Amino acid sequence: SVFASQRNINVNISDNTFTGNVNNEINGNWISAPTGSIHEARLKAKVKRRLRKNSSKDSGRGDSLSDNGDVVRSVVPPTSPKGKLLNRRSKMGKGRGLPKKGGAGGKGVWGSPGEVYGEDEVDVKDPNYDAEQENCVYETVVLPLDDETFEKTVTPIVQEYFEHGDANEVAELLAELNLGSMRGDVPMLAVSLALEAKASHRELTSRLLSELCGCVLTADDVEASFHKLLKELPDLVLDTPGAPQMLGQFIARAVADNILPKSFIDGYKGRVDCEYARAALDRAAVLLRMSRWTGLRIDSLWGSGGGQRPVNQLIKEVNLLLKEFLLSGDTVEAERCLRELEVPHFHHEFVYEAVIMVLESKGDRTLQMILQLLKSLCASTVITVDQLRRGFERVYLDMADLSIDVPCAYSLLEQFVEQSFNAGVIDKKLRDLCPCR
């Protein structure tokens, strides 16, 4: 009985202890009954459960709970498994850590670099499949040019042709355009631009018309263009006073090149009221008669422009220019003639021949006139400093041979070089290079 009573006492004590422990623990949180409330313990337990639930989704944020029950976020770099999915390197532990599939896999990637795809086969089961589309032929349609677009498109082509002179390139560019009814206006536009240009450009225009006739233009297109030019001569004369004579030469050149019929001029006899058109037709008729009777070469009517002429011919023209200047003394006319030669890269020859003429004349009048001419040409930048220097240096190199024909050449050259330096034609460096006997 003693043992039984003692066992009952132990059971009662343990029951009381277990009950007290249960009262002191709520949802796994130990609280002190006198100081905390059950409601606060439940709130804290609820927050902890939510934190444990979110820890698997974002384990890198390091959220914690403060003493007041607020969530405190620590700044820790995210280690979410979502970031691992963006890594293309192999996770098998093999290889050298290079991208999978050689960089050809992944979203938005069309394949490895340099891969060539074949033609896509048409899926007959495609709901959008149309059997009629397999036999369709697609072509690029170029709209025909209107008046405004025609001038803006063709004018740069002709102006570039004046620079490079390649008629085949012009033919290719015009073939890409849908000229339509504006095809006959190409010769008219080219001749109109050439009337305001140089003689070399007019020669290029005559060659262009001859090259285009047959591949891009027809004989009817060329004839229609010259009819329009004769009608618009009163307007062309306002900008170019010599337009009637130039147009007459274009007509004669076109007849000589067989792109304009010989009956073109005869068709206007007795039916021309405009004096400018009559002057153009008369000019063309005279040139054609001269070609038949005197053997005038109409194919060289405009002359060879610029550097297309032989060097010997250019030297002869330069000498003729200088001799005419010594007779007339007209500096403006000499400058105009030098510009018309269109050989700015050959002006050193002009300077060379001028200095040689001074050495061979042995007179003060020629020296002063040549000095005045060179000073005027340098002031107007017709002759550049580089061309002037090259001309004088060529004279310096040839003095040994020149002194054989002109014994006093060294003294004359020193005198001319010194006066050129005093007049500001040459600089001190070029003067010091002058050789002496």
Short mmCIF file of C-alpha atoms in Angstrom, two decimals:
data_model
loop_
_atom_site.label_atom_id
_atom_site.label_comp_id
_atom_site.label_asym_id
_atom_site.label_seq_id
_atom_site.Cartn_x
_atom_site.Cartn_y
_atom_site.Cartn_z
CA SER A 1 0.00 0.00 0.00
CA VAL A 2 2.92 2.25 0.72
CA PHE A 3 4.31 1.60 -2.78
CA ALA A 4 0.89 2.16 -4.37
CA SER A 5 0.33 5.42 -2.61
CA GLN A 6 3.80 6.62 -3.63
CA ARG A 7 3.13 5.68 -7.25
CA ASN A 8 -0.09 7.65 -7.25
CA ILE A 9 1.73 10.64 -5.92
CA ASN A 10 4.34 10.43 -8.74
CA VAL A 11 1.64 10.13 -11.37
CA ASN A 12 -0.14 13.17 -10.06
CA ILE A 13 3.08 15.13 -9.98
CA SER A 14 3.99 14.15 -13.59
CA ASP A 15 0.47 14.92 -14.77
CA ASN A 16 0.64 18.34 -13.21
CA THR A 17 4.07 18.91 -14.78
CA PHE A 18 2.88 17.81 -18.25
CA THR A 19 -0.14 20.04 -18.01
CA GLY A 20 2.04 22.96 -17.06
CA ASN A 21 4.39 22.29 -19.91
CA VAL A 22 1.54 22.19 -22.37
CA ASN A 23 0.20 25.44 -21.05
CA ASN A 24 3.64 27.03 -21.37
CA GLU A 25 4.20 25.86 -25.02
CA ILE A 26 1.92 26.89 -27.85
CA ASN A 27 2.62 25.83 -31.42
CA GLY A 28 6.24 25.04 -30.60
CA ASN A 29 6.91 28.41 -28.93
CA TRP A 30 7.79 28.57 -25.26
CA ILE A 31 6.23 31.46 -23.45
CA SER A 32 6.11 32.66 -19.95
CA ALA A 33 2.53 32.79 -18.88
CA PRO A 34 2.93 35.76 -16.61
CA THR A 35 4.68 38.04 -19.16
CA GLY A 36 3.43 37.06 -22.66
CA SER A 37 0.01 36.51 -24.07
CA ILE A 38 -1.18 33.54 -26.06
CA HIS A 39 -2.30 35.76 -28.93
CA GLU A 40 1.18 37.20 -29.50
CA ALA A 41 2.71 33.73 -29.42
CA ARG A 42 0.31 32.55 -32.13
CA LEU A 43 1.18 35.53 -34.36
CA LYS A 44 4.90 34.86 -34.03
CA ALA A 45 4.40 31.19 -34.80
CA LYS A 46 2.39 32.09 -37.89
CA VAL A 47 5.15 34.40 -39.17
CA LYS A 48 7.78 31.71 -38.62
CA ARG A 49 5.77 29.19 -40.59
CA ARG A 50 5.45 31.62 -43.45
CA LEU A 51 9.21 32.25 -43.41
CA ARG A 52 9.97 28.54 -43.46
CA LYS A 53 7.56 28.10 -46.36
CA ASN A 54 9.17 30.89 -48.44
CA SER A 55 12.73 29.86 -47.67
CA SER A 56 12.59 27.15 -50.35
CA LYS A 57 11.53 29.71 -53.01
CA ASP A 58 14.11 32.35 -52.22
CA SER A 59 16.83 31.02 -49.98
CA GLY A 60 19.22 33.88 -50.71
CA ARG A 61 17.25 36.75 -49.24
CA GLY A 62 18.05 35.87 -45.64
CA ASP A 63 14.76 37.15 -44.14
CA SER A 64 14.61 37.06 -40.35
CA LEU A 65 12.17 38.02 -37.67
CA SER A 66 12.87 40.84 -35.26
CA ASP A 67 11.86 40.95 -31.64
CA ASN A 68 8.78 43.00 -32.53
CA GLY A 69 7.60 40.44 -35.10
CA ASP A 70 8.64 42.47 -38.17
CA VAL A 71 10.35 40.83 -41.10
CA VAL A 72 13.95 42.02 -41.57
CA ARG A 73 15.53 41.47 -45.04
CA SER A 74 19.29 41.22 -45.26
CA VAL A 75 21.15 42.19 -48.45
CA VAL A 76 22.46 38.84 -49.69
CA PRO A 77 22.97 38.00 -53.39
CA PRO A 78 20.19 35.74 -54.66
CA THR A 79 20.99 32.09 -55.14
CA SER A 80 17.68 31.13 -56.66
CA PRO A 81 17.69 27.99 -58.81
CA LYS A 82 16.07 30.14 -61.50
CA GLY A 83 19.44 31.77 -62.13
CA LYS A 84 21.01 28.39 -62.69
CA LEU A 85 18.60 27.72 -65.54
CA LEU A 86 20.06 30.64 -67.52
CA ASN A 87 23.51 29.07 -67.49
CA ARG A 88 24.11 27.18 -70.75
CA ARG A 89 27.13 25.27 -69.56
CA SER A 90 26.86 21.57 -69.10
CA LYS A 91 25.75 20.33 -65.67
CA MET A 92 26.94 16.78 -66.29
CA GLY A 93 30.44 17.52 -65.05
CA LYS A 94 31.89 16.71 -68.45
CA GLY A 95 33.51 18.81 -71.15
CA ARG A 96 35.36 22.10 -70.86
CA GLY A 97 32.50 24.26 -69.68
CA LEU A 98 31.58 25.40 -73.21
CA PRO A 99 27.98 26.27 -74.16
CA LYS A 100 25.75 23.36 -74.95
CA LYS A 101 25.19 22.48 -78.61
CA GLY A 102 28.04 24.76 -79.61
CA GLY A 103 25.96 27.87 -78.83
CA ALA A 104 23.23 26.76 -81.22
CA GLY A 105 20.66 26.05 -78.55
CA GLY A 106 18.53 28.23 -76.36
CA LYS A 107 15.65 30.59 -76.81
CA GLY A 108 15.97 33.05 -79.73
CA VAL A 109 18.98 31.24 -81.26
CA TRP A 110 18.67 30.21 -84.92
CA GLY A 111 21.61 27.87 -85.01
CA SER A 112 25.36 27.81 -84.83
CA PRO A 113 27.34 30.53 -86.70
CA GLY A 114 27.95 29.73 -90.35
CA GLU A 115 25.13 27.23 -90.62
CA VAL A 116 23.41 27.29 -94.02
CA TYR A 117 19.75 26.38 -94.18
CA GLY A 118 18.10 24.81 -97.18
CA GLU A 119 14.85 25.85 -98.74
CA ASP A 120 11.74 25.30 -96.65
CA GLU A 121 9.45 22.67 -98.02
CA VAL A 122 5.82 23.57 -98.39
CA ASP A 123 3.56 21.66 -96.04
CA VAL A 124 0.54 20.46 -97.95
CA LYS A 125 -1.37 19.91 -94.70
CA ASP A 126 -0.91 23.50 -93.67
CA PRO A 127 -4.36 25.14 -93.35
CA ASN A 128 -2.95 28.22 -95.14
CA TYR A 129 -1.61 26.14 -98.04
CA ASP A 130 -2.67 27.32 -101.49
CA ALA A 131 -1.83 25.12 -104.46
CA GLU A 132 -1.99 28.05 -106.89
CA GLN A 133 0.89 29.86 -105.19
CA GLU A 134 3.42 27.20 -106.18
CA ASN A 135 3.35 28.27 -109.84
CA CYS A 136 3.46 32.03 -109.16
CA VAL A 137 6.43 34.05 -110.43
CA TYR A 138 7.24 37.19 -108.43
CA GLU A 139 8.94 40.13 -110.13
CA THR A 140 10.01 43.57 -108.93
CA VAL A 141 7.80 46.25 -110.44
CA VAL A 142 9.44 49.66 -111.07
CA LEU A 143 6.98 52.49 -111.45
CA PRO A 144 7.36 54.73 -114.51
CA LEU A 145 8.95 58.14 -113.93
CA ASP A 146 6.91 61.31 -114.14
CA ASP A 147 8.24 64.72 -115.23
CA GLU A 148 9.49 65.82 -111.81
CA THR A 149 11.02 62.47 -110.83
CA PHE A 150 12.62 62.08 -114.26
CA GLU A 151 14.62 65.30 -114.00
CA LYS A 152 15.72 64.60 -110.40
CA THR A 153 16.85 61.07 -111.30
CA VAL A 154 18.51 61.50 -114.70
CA THR A 155 20.27 64.85 -114.09
CA PRO A 156 22.76 63.44 -111.52
CA ILE A 157 23.50 60.52 -113.87
CA VAL A 158 24.44 62.87 -116.72
CA GLN A 159 26.48 65.15 -114.45
CA GLU A 160 28.45 62.19 -113.10
CA TYR A 161 29.04 61.07 -116.68
CA PHE A 162 30.73 64.42 -117.34
CA GLU A 163 33.24 63.45 -114.66
CA HIS A 164 34.02 59.80 -115.49
CA GLY A 165 33.03 59.63 -119.19
CA ASP A 166 31.85 55.99 -119.04
CA ALA A 167 28.86 55.65 -121.39
CA ASN A 168 28.34 51.98 -120.47
CA GLU A 169 27.67 52.91 -116.85
CA VAL A 170 25.06 55.47 -117.94
CA ALA A 171 23.39 52.83 -120.15
CA GLU A 172 23.21 50.40 -117.21
CA LEU A 173 21.73 53.01 -114.88
CA LEU A 174 19.11 54.07 -117.43
CA ALA A 175 18.20 50.44 -118.14
CA GLU A 176 17.32 49.98 -114.46
CA LEU A 177 14.79 52.83 -114.65
CA ASN A 178 11.29 52.56 -116.06
CA LEU A 179 11.51 55.58 -118.35
CA GLY A 180 8.25 54.84 -120.13
CA SER A 181 7.09 57.81 -122.17
CA MET A 182 10.02 59.90 -120.83
CA ARG A 183 12.56 57.89 -122.81
CA GLY A 184 12.66 60.47 -125.60
CA ASP A 185 13.55 63.23 -123.13
CA VAL A 186 16.95 61.73 -122.22
CA PRO A 187 18.82 63.26 -125.22
CA MET A 188 17.03 66.55 -124.68
CA LEU A 189 18.10 66.73 -121.02
CA ALA A 190 21.70 65.71 -121.85
CA VAL A 191 22.05 68.36 -124.59
CA SER A 192 20.46 71.04 -122.37
CA LEU A 193 23.02 70.34 -119.63
CA ALA A 194 25.88 70.26 -122.16
CA LEU A 195 24.97 73.68 -123.54
CA GLU A 196 25.85 75.21 -120.17
CA ALA A 197 29.00 73.10 -119.76
CA LYS A 198 32.44 73.06 -121.37
CA ALA A 199 33.42 71.99 -124.87
CA SER A 200 34.79 68.71 -123.55
CA HIS A 201 31.41 67.98 -121.93
CA ARG A 202 29.64 68.66 -125.22
CA GLU A 203 31.97 66.19 -126.93
CA LEU A 204 31.13 63.61 -124.24
CA THR A 205 27.42 64.27 -124.76
CA SER A 206 27.70 63.61 -128.50
CA ARG A 207 29.48 60.34 -127.76
CA LEU A 208 26.84 59.41 -125.18
CA LEU A 209 23.98 59.90 -127.64
CA SER A 210 25.78 57.72 -130.16
CA GLU A 211 26.35 54.96 -127.55
CA LEU A 212 22.79 55.02 -126.17
CA CYS A 213 21.13 54.90 -129.57
CA GLY A 214 20.27 51.27 -130.20
CA CYS A 215 20.55 49.88 -126.67
CA VAL A 216 18.53 52.34 -124.61
CA LEU A 217 17.21 54.84 -127.14
CA THR A 218 15.81 54.51 -130.63
CA ALA A 219 16.35 56.77 -133.66
CA ASP A 220 12.80 58.06 -133.19
CA ASP A 221 13.59 59.07 -129.60
CA VAL A 222 16.66 61.04 -130.73
CA GLU A 223 14.73 62.74 -133.53
CA ALA A 224 11.86 63.68 -131.18
CA SER A 225 14.35 65.16 -128.72
CA PHE A 226 15.92 67.46 -131.31
CA HIS A 227 12.44 68.58 -132.43
CA LYS A 228 11.72 69.62 -128.83
CA LEU A 229 15.09 71.37 -128.53
CA LEU A 230 14.39 73.47 -131.61
CA LYS A 231 11.03 74.50 -130.14
CA GLU A 232 12.58 75.47 -126.79
CA LEU A 233 15.50 77.43 -128.25
CA PRO A 234 14.00 80.84 -127.27
CA ASP A 235 14.13 79.75 -123.62
CA LEU A 236 17.60 78.20 -123.93
CA VAL A 237 19.03 81.42 -125.43
CA LEU A 238 18.18 83.28 -122.21
CA ASP A 239 20.70 81.17 -120.27
CA THR A 240 23.12 80.38 -123.13
CA PRO A 241 23.33 83.08 -125.84
CA GLY A 242 25.29 80.77 -128.15
CA ALA A 243 22.71 77.98 -127.94
CA PRO A 244 21.60 78.15 -131.65
CA GLN A 245 25.14 77.60 -132.98
CA MET A 246 25.84 74.86 -130.45
CA LEU A 247 22.57 73.08 -131.19
CA GLY A 248 23.38 73.27 -134.92
CA GLN A 249 26.69 71.54 -134.21
CA PHE A 250 24.90 68.85 -132.17
CA ILE A 251 22.52 68.24 -135.09
CA ALA A 252 25.41 68.01 -137.58
CA ARG A 253 27.30 65.62 -135.28
CA ALA A 254 24.18 63.44 -134.84
CA VAL A 255 23.70 63.23 -138.61
CA ALA A 256 27.39 62.32 -139.05
CA ASP A 257 27.05 59.59 -136.38
CA ASN A 258 23.98 58.16 -138.20
CA ILE A 259 21.68 58.55 -135.20
CA LEU A 260 19.68 61.31 -136.94
CA PRO A 261 18.37 60.96 -140.51
CA LYS A 262 19.80 63.22 -143.22
CA SER A 263 16.27 64.34 -144.07
CA PHE A 264 15.91 65.98 -140.64
CA ILE A 265 17.22 69.35 -141.84
CA ASP A 266 15.42 69.20 -145.17
CA GLY A 267 12.11 68.68 -143.42
CA TYR A 268 12.29 72.16 -141.88
CA LYS A 269 12.95 74.06 -145.12
CA GLY A 270 10.45 76.84 -145.57
CA ARG A 271 8.59 75.93 -142.36
CA VAL A 272 10.66 77.63 -139.68
CA ASP A 273 9.36 80.85 -138.12
CA CYS A 274 11.75 81.11 -135.13
CA GLU A 275 14.97 82.92 -135.96
CA TYR A 276 16.93 80.89 -133.41
CA ALA A 277 15.79 77.57 -134.89
CA ARG A 278 16.62 78.85 -138.38
CA ALA A 279 20.12 79.81 -137.23
CA ALA A 280 20.66 76.35 -135.70
CA LEU A 281 19.52 74.55 -138.85
CA ASP A 282 21.64 76.79 -141.08
CA ARG A 283 24.69 76.08 -138.92
CA ALA A 284 24.09 72.33 -139.20
CA ALA A 285 23.60 72.50 -142.97
CA VAL A 286 26.82 74.50 -143.46
CA LEU A 287 28.87 72.03 -141.41
CA LEU A 288 27.51 69.05 -143.32
CA ARG A 289 28.31 70.71 -146.67
CA MET A 290 31.83 71.52 -145.48
CA SER A 291 32.33 67.90 -144.46
CA ARG A 292 31.36 66.73 -147.96
CA TRP A 293 33.28 69.34 -149.94
CA THR A 294 36.32 70.19 -147.81
CA GLY A 295 36.66 67.01 -145.77
CA LEU A 296 35.87 68.66 -142.43
CA ARG A 297 35.87 66.03 -139.66
CA ILE A 298 32.64 66.55 -137.78
CA ASP A 299 33.53 63.77 -135.35
CA SER A 300 36.16 66.13 -133.87
CA LEU A 301 33.91 69.17 -134.03
CA TRP A 302 34.06 69.87 -130.30
CA GLY A 303 37.70 68.89 -129.99
CA SER A 304 39.23 66.52 -127.48
CA GLY A 305 38.75 67.90 -124.02
CA GLY A 306 41.24 68.08 -121.21
CA GLY A 307 43.79 65.35 -120.73
CA GLN A 308 42.41 63.29 -123.61
CA ARG A 309 44.58 65.25 -126.03
CA PRO A 310 48.17 64.18 -126.82
CA VAL A 311 50.98 65.86 -124.90
CA ASN A 312 52.57 67.21 -128.09
CA GLN A 313 49.33 68.90 -129.05
CA LEU A 314 49.01 70.48 -125.61
CA ILE A 315 52.57 71.81 -125.81
CA LYS A 316 51.83 73.37 -129.20
CA GLU A 317 48.69 75.06 -127.87
CA VAL A 318 50.58 76.40 -124.84
CA ASN A 319 53.30 77.89 -127.07
CA LEU A 320 50.65 79.42 -129.33
CA LEU A 321 48.90 80.91 -126.32
CA LEU A 322 52.12 82.53 -125.06
CA LYS A 323 53.01 83.94 -128.49
CA GLU A 324 49.53 85.47 -128.86
CA PHE A 325 49.86 87.03 -125.42
CA LEU A 326 53.23 88.62 -126.30
CA LEU A 327 51.60 90.17 -129.37
CA SER A 328 48.38 91.38 -127.72
CA GLY A 329 49.33 91.80 -124.06
CA ASP A 330 45.76 90.85 -123.05
CA THR A 331 46.09 89.08 -119.70
CA VAL A 332 42.34 88.34 -119.40
CA GLU A 333 42.25 86.64 -122.80
CA ALA A 334 45.32 84.56 -121.95
CA GLU A 335 43.70 83.46 -118.69
CA ARG A 336 40.48 82.50 -120.53
CA CYS A 337 42.40 80.46 -123.09
CA LEU A 338 44.36 78.68 -120.38
CA ARG A 339 41.13 77.76 -118.59
CA GLU A 340 39.63 76.42 -121.82
CA LEU A 341 42.50 73.98 -122.18
CA GLU A 342 41.06 72.16 -119.11
CA VAL A 343 44.42 70.74 -118.07
CA PRO A 344 45.12 72.07 -114.55
CA HIS A 345 47.53 69.16 -114.01
CA PHE A 346 49.58 70.37 -117.01
CA HIS A 347 50.02 74.01 -115.97
CA HIS A 348 53.62 73.34 -114.99
CA GLU A 349 54.32 73.04 -118.72
CA PHE A 350 52.87 76.53 -119.20
CA VAL A 351 55.24 77.92 -116.52
CA TYR A 352 58.18 76.03 -118.04
CA GLU A 353 57.53 77.31 -121.57
CA ALA A 354 57.02 80.88 -120.27
CA VAL A 355 60.38 80.93 -118.47
CA ILE A 356 62.14 79.38 -121.49
CA MET A 357 60.60 82.09 -123.68
CA VAL A 358 62.07 84.74 -121.35
CA LEU A 359 65.54 83.18 -121.57
CA GLU A 360 65.44 82.92 -125.36
CA SER A 361 64.11 86.44 -125.97
CA LYS A 362 66.99 88.26 -124.24
CA GLY A 363 64.76 91.33 -123.91
CA ASP A 364 63.36 93.21 -120.94
CA ARG A 365 59.90 93.63 -122.56
CA THR A 366 59.27 89.87 -122.72
CA LEU A 367 60.53 89.45 -119.14
CA GLN A 368 58.13 92.08 -117.78
CA MET A 369 55.12 90.76 -119.74
CA ILE A 370 55.69 87.14 -118.67
CA LEU A 371 56.22 88.28 -115.07
CA GLN A 372 52.94 90.22 -115.19
CA LEU A 373 51.11 87.20 -116.66
CA LEU A 374 52.42 84.77 -114.04
CA LYS A 375 51.57 87.18 -111.25
CA SER A 376 48.01 87.56 -112.54
CA LEU A 377 47.49 83.80 -112.99
CA CYS A 378 48.82 83.06 -109.51
CA ALA A 379 46.64 85.76 -107.95
CA SER A 380 43.52 84.29 -109.62
CA THR A 381 44.60 80.76 -108.54
CA VAL A 382 44.47 79.53 -112.12
CA ILE A 383 48.02 78.27 -111.59
CA THR A 384 48.53 76.66 -108.22
CA VAL A 385 51.67 76.96 -106.08
CA ASP A 386 52.55 73.32 -106.76
CA GLN A 387 52.35 73.71 -110.54
CA LEU A 388 54.37 76.94 -110.37
CA ARG A 389 57.08 75.24 -108.31
CA ARG A 390 57.25 72.26 -110.66
CA GLY A 391 57.64 74.58 -113.67
CA PHE A 392 60.55 76.49 -112.13
CA GLU A 393 62.25 73.31 -110.90
CA ARG A 394 62.10 71.84 -114.41
CA VAL A 395 63.86 74.95 -115.71
CA TYR A 396 66.53 74.62 -113.00
CA LEU A 397 67.21 71.00 -114.03
CA ASP A 398 67.50 71.84 -117.74
CA MET A 399 69.83 74.82 -117.34
CA ALA A 400 72.89 72.81 -118.36
CA ASP A 401 71.35 72.10 -121.77
CA LEU A 402 69.74 75.54 -122.13
CA SER A 403 73.05 77.31 -121.55
CA ILE A 404 74.44 75.64 -124.67
CA ASP A 405 71.93 77.43 -126.90
CA VAL A 406 71.71 80.57 -124.73
CA PRO A 407 75.15 81.36 -123.20
CA CYS A 408 73.77 84.09 -120.92
CA ALA A 409 70.91 81.87 -119.67
CA TYR A 410 72.19 81.74 -116.07
CA SER A 411 72.35 85.50 -115.66
CA LEU A 412 68.92 85.96 -117.30
CA LEU A 413 67.44 83.28 -115.07
CA GLU A 414 68.89 84.87 -111.91
CA GLN A 415 67.45 88.22 -112.95
CA PHE A 416 64.00 86.77 -113.68
CA VAL A 417 63.94 84.71 -110.47
CA GLU A 418 64.94 87.73 -108.37
CA GLN A 419 62.20 89.90 -109.90
CA SER A 420 59.66 87.09 -109.48
CA PHE A 421 60.56 86.90 -105.79
CA ASN A 422 60.23 90.66 -105.37
CA ALA A 423 56.81 90.56 -107.10
CA GLY A 424 55.60 87.81 -104.75
CA VAL A 425 55.28 85.17 -107.47
CA ILE A 426 57.71 82.69 -105.86
CA ASP A 427 58.90 82.22 -102.28
CA LYS A 428 62.40 82.47 -100.81
CA LYS A 429 62.94 78.70 -100.81
CA LEU A 430 62.32 78.46 -104.55
CA ARG A 431 64.52 81.48 -105.18
CA ASP A 432 67.43 79.92 -103.28
CA LEU A 433 67.22 76.80 -105.44
CA CYS A 434 68.12 78.81 -108.55
CA PRO A 435 71.37 77.44 -110.00
CA CYS A 436 74.31 79.64 -110.94
CA ARG A 437 77.20 79.07 -113.28
#
